Short mmCIF file of C-alpha atoms in Angstrom, two decimals:
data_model
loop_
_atom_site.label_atom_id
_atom_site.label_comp_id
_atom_site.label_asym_id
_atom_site.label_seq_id
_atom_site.Cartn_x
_atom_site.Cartn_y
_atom_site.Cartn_z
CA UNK A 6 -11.36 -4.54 -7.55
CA UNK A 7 -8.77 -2.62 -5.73
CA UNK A 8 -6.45 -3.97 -4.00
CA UNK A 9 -4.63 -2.14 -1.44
CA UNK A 10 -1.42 -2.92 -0.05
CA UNK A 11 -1.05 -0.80 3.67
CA UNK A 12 1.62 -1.36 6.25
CA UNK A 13 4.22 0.14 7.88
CA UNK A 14 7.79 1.25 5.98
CA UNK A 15 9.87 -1.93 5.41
CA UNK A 16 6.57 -3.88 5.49
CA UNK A 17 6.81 -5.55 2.28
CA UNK A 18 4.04 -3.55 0.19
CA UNK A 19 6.16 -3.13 -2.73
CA UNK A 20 7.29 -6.72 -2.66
CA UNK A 21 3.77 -8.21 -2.82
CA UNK A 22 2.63 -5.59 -5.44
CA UNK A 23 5.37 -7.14 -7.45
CA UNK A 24 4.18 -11.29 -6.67
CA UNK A 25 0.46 -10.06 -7.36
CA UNK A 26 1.40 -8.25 -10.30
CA UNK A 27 3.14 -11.38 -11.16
CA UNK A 28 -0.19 -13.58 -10.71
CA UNK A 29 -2.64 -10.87 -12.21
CA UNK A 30 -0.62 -10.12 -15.21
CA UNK A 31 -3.54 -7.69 -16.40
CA UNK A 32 -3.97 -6.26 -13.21
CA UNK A 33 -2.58 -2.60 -12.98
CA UNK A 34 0.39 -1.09 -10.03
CA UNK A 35 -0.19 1.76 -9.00
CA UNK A 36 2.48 3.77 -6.65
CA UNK A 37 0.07 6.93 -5.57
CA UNK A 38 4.31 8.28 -4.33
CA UNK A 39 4.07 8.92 -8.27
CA UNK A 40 1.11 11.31 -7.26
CA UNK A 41 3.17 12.73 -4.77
CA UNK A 42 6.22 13.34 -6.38
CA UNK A 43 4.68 14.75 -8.74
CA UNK A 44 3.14 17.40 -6.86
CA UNK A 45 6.24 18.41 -6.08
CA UNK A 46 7.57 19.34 -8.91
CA UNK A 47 4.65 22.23 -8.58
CA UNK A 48 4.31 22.72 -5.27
CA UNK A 49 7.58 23.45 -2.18
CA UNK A 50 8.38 20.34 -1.24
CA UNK A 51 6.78 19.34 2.39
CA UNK A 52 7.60 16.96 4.86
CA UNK A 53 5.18 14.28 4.01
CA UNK A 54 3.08 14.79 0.69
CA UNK A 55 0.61 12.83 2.11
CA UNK A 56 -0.45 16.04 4.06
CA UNK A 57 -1.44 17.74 1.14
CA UNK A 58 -5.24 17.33 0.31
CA UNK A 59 -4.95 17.82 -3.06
CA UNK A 60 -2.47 14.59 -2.77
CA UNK A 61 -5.29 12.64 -1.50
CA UNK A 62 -8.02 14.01 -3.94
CA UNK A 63 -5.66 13.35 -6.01
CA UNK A 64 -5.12 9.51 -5.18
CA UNK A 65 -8.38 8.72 -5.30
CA UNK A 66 -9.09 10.34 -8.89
CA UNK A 67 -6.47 8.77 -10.51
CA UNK A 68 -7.41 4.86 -9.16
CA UNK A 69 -11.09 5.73 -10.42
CA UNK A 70 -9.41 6.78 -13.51
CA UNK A 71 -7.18 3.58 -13.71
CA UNK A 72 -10.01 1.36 -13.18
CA UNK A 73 -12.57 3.10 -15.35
CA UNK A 74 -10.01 2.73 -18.46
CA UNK A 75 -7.37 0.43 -17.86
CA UNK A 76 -7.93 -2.42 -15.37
CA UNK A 77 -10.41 -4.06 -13.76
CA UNK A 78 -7.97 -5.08 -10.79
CA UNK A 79 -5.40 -1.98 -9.26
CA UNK A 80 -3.00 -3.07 -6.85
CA UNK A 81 -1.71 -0.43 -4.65
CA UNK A 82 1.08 -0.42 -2.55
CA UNK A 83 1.47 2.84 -0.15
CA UNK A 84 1.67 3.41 3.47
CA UNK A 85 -1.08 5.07 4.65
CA UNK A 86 0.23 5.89 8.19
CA UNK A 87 -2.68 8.59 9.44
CA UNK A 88 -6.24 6.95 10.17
CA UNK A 89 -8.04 10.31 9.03
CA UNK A 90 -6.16 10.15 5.67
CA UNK A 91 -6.78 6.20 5.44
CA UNK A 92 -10.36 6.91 5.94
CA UNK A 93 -10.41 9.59 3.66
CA UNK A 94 -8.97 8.05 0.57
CA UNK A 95 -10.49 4.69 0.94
CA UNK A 96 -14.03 5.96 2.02
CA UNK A 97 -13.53 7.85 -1.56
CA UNK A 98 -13.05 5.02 -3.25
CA UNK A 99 -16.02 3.19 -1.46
CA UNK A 100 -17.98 6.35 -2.06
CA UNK A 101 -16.95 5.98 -5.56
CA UNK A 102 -18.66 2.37 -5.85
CA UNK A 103 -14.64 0.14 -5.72
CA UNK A 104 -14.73 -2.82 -4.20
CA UNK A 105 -11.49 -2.67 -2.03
CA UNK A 106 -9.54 -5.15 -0.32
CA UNK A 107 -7.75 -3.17 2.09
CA UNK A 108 -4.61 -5.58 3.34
CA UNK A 109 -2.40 -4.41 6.18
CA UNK A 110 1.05 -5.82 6.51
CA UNK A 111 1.92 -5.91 9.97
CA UNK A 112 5.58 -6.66 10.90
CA UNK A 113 7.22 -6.73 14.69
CA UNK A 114 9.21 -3.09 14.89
CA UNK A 115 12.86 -4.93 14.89
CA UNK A 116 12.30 -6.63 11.53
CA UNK A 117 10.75 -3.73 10.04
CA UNK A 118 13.94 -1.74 11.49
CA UNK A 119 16.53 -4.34 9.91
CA UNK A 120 14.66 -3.85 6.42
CA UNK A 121 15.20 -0.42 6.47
CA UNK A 122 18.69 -0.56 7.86
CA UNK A 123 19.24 -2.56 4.60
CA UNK A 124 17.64 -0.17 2.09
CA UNK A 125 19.37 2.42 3.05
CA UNK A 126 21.37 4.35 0.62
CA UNK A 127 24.17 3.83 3.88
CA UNK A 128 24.00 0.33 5.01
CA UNK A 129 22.95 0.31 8.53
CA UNK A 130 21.30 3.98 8.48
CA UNK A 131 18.14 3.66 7.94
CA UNK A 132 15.81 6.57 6.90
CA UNK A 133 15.10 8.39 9.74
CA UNK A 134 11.73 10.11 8.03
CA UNK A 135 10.54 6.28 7.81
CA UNK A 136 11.55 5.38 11.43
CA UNK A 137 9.64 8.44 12.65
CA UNK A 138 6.57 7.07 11.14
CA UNK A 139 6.96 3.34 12.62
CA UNK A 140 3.66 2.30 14.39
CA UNK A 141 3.64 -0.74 16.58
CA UNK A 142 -0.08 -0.24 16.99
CA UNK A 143 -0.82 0.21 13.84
CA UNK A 144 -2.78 -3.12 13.39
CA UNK A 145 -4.81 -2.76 15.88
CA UNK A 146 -6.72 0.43 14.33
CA UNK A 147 -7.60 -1.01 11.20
CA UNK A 148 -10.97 -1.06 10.20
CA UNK A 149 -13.09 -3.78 10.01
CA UNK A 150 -12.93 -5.74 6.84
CA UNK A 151 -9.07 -5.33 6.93
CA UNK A 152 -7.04 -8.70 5.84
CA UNK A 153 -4.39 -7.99 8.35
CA UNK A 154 -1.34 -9.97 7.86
CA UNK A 155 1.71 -10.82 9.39
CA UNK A 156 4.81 -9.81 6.74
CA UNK A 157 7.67 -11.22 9.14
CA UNK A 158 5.98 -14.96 9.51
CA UNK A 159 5.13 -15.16 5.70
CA UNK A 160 7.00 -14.64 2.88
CA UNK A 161 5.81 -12.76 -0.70
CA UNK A 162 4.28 -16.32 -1.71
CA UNK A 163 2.38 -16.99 1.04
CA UNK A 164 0.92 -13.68 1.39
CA UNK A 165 -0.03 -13.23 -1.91
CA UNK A 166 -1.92 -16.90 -1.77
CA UNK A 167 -3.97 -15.17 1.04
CA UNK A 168 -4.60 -12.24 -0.37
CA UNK A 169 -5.76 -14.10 -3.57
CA UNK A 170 -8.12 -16.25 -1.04
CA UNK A 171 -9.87 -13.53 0.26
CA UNK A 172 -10.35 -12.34 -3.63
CA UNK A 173 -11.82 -16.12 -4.01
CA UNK A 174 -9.13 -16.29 -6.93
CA UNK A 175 -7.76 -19.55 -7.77
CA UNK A 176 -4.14 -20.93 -8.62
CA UNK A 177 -3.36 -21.18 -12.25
CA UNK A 178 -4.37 -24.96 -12.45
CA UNK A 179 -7.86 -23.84 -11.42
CA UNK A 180 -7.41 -24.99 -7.89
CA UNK A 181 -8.91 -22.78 -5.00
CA UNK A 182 -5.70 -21.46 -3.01
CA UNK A 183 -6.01 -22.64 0.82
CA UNK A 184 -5.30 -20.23 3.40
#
């Protein structure tokens, strides 16, 4: 199974990687920004790596490669802000025979503003590159099947329990986690 964490910047992708992780010890993280960075160190520098198809090619490969050999459950946490390349890199993985659990983490612009604000390596000035690629409708063009989720109303324990429900995973005691 792949799990994969999508959502705006300052959504709180990396934060449930790290609680699922957490929960599915076994379970591999994968940051395809490794992929990305990466190619850089080949390739000029662009504005978004994400435009580079051998970026998504890429992607894909390696999580069929992490899943044939090293886990049976990926989490991934990455943005995946354009609906072709969405489409692209999960259809490749569905192509591919993954089961994925795509989960979008939807947060109301202001809070996802006032993460970023405090990320920044300046407190207060938050990465312009990441408010350029803020999406308020985001949500609403996810496909069907998406576990859309609301990251400002729940915090990292709540959303991993429902992410873990829509696995059909249970708690550690052997309990089924409620939604």
């Amino acid at each position: 199974m792949i799990i994969w964490l999508n959502g705006g910047f300052g959504a709180g992708k990396t934060t449930l990687a790290a609680e699922l992780h957490r929960r599915l010890p076994d379970a591999v993280v994968y940051d395809p920004e490794d992929v990305g960075i990466l190619l850089w160190k080949w390739l000029p520098p662009n504005d978004d790596f994400q435009d580079l198809p051998s970026w998504r090619e890429l992607v894909v490969a390696t999580a069929l490669a992490l899943r044939r050999h090293h886990a049976d459950t990926l989490v991934v946490p990455m943005s995946l802000v354009r609906d072709a390349y969405r489409t692209e890199i999960l259809g490749g993985l569905a192509d591919a025979g993954e089961d994925v659990l795509h989960v979008f983490l939807d947060a109301d612009t202001d809070v996802l503003v006032r993460r970023l604000n405090a990320r920044a390596p300046v407190p207060g000035q938050a990465n312009d590159w990441a408010l350029k690629r803020m999406d308020a409708a985001a949500a609403s063009r996810q496909p069907a099947g998406t576990l859309v989720l609301r990251s400002d109303l729940l915090g990292p324990a709540e959303l991993a329990d429902e992410v873990l429900a829509a696995l059909g995973k249970t708690t550690a005691s052997g309990h089924p986690l409620s939604k």
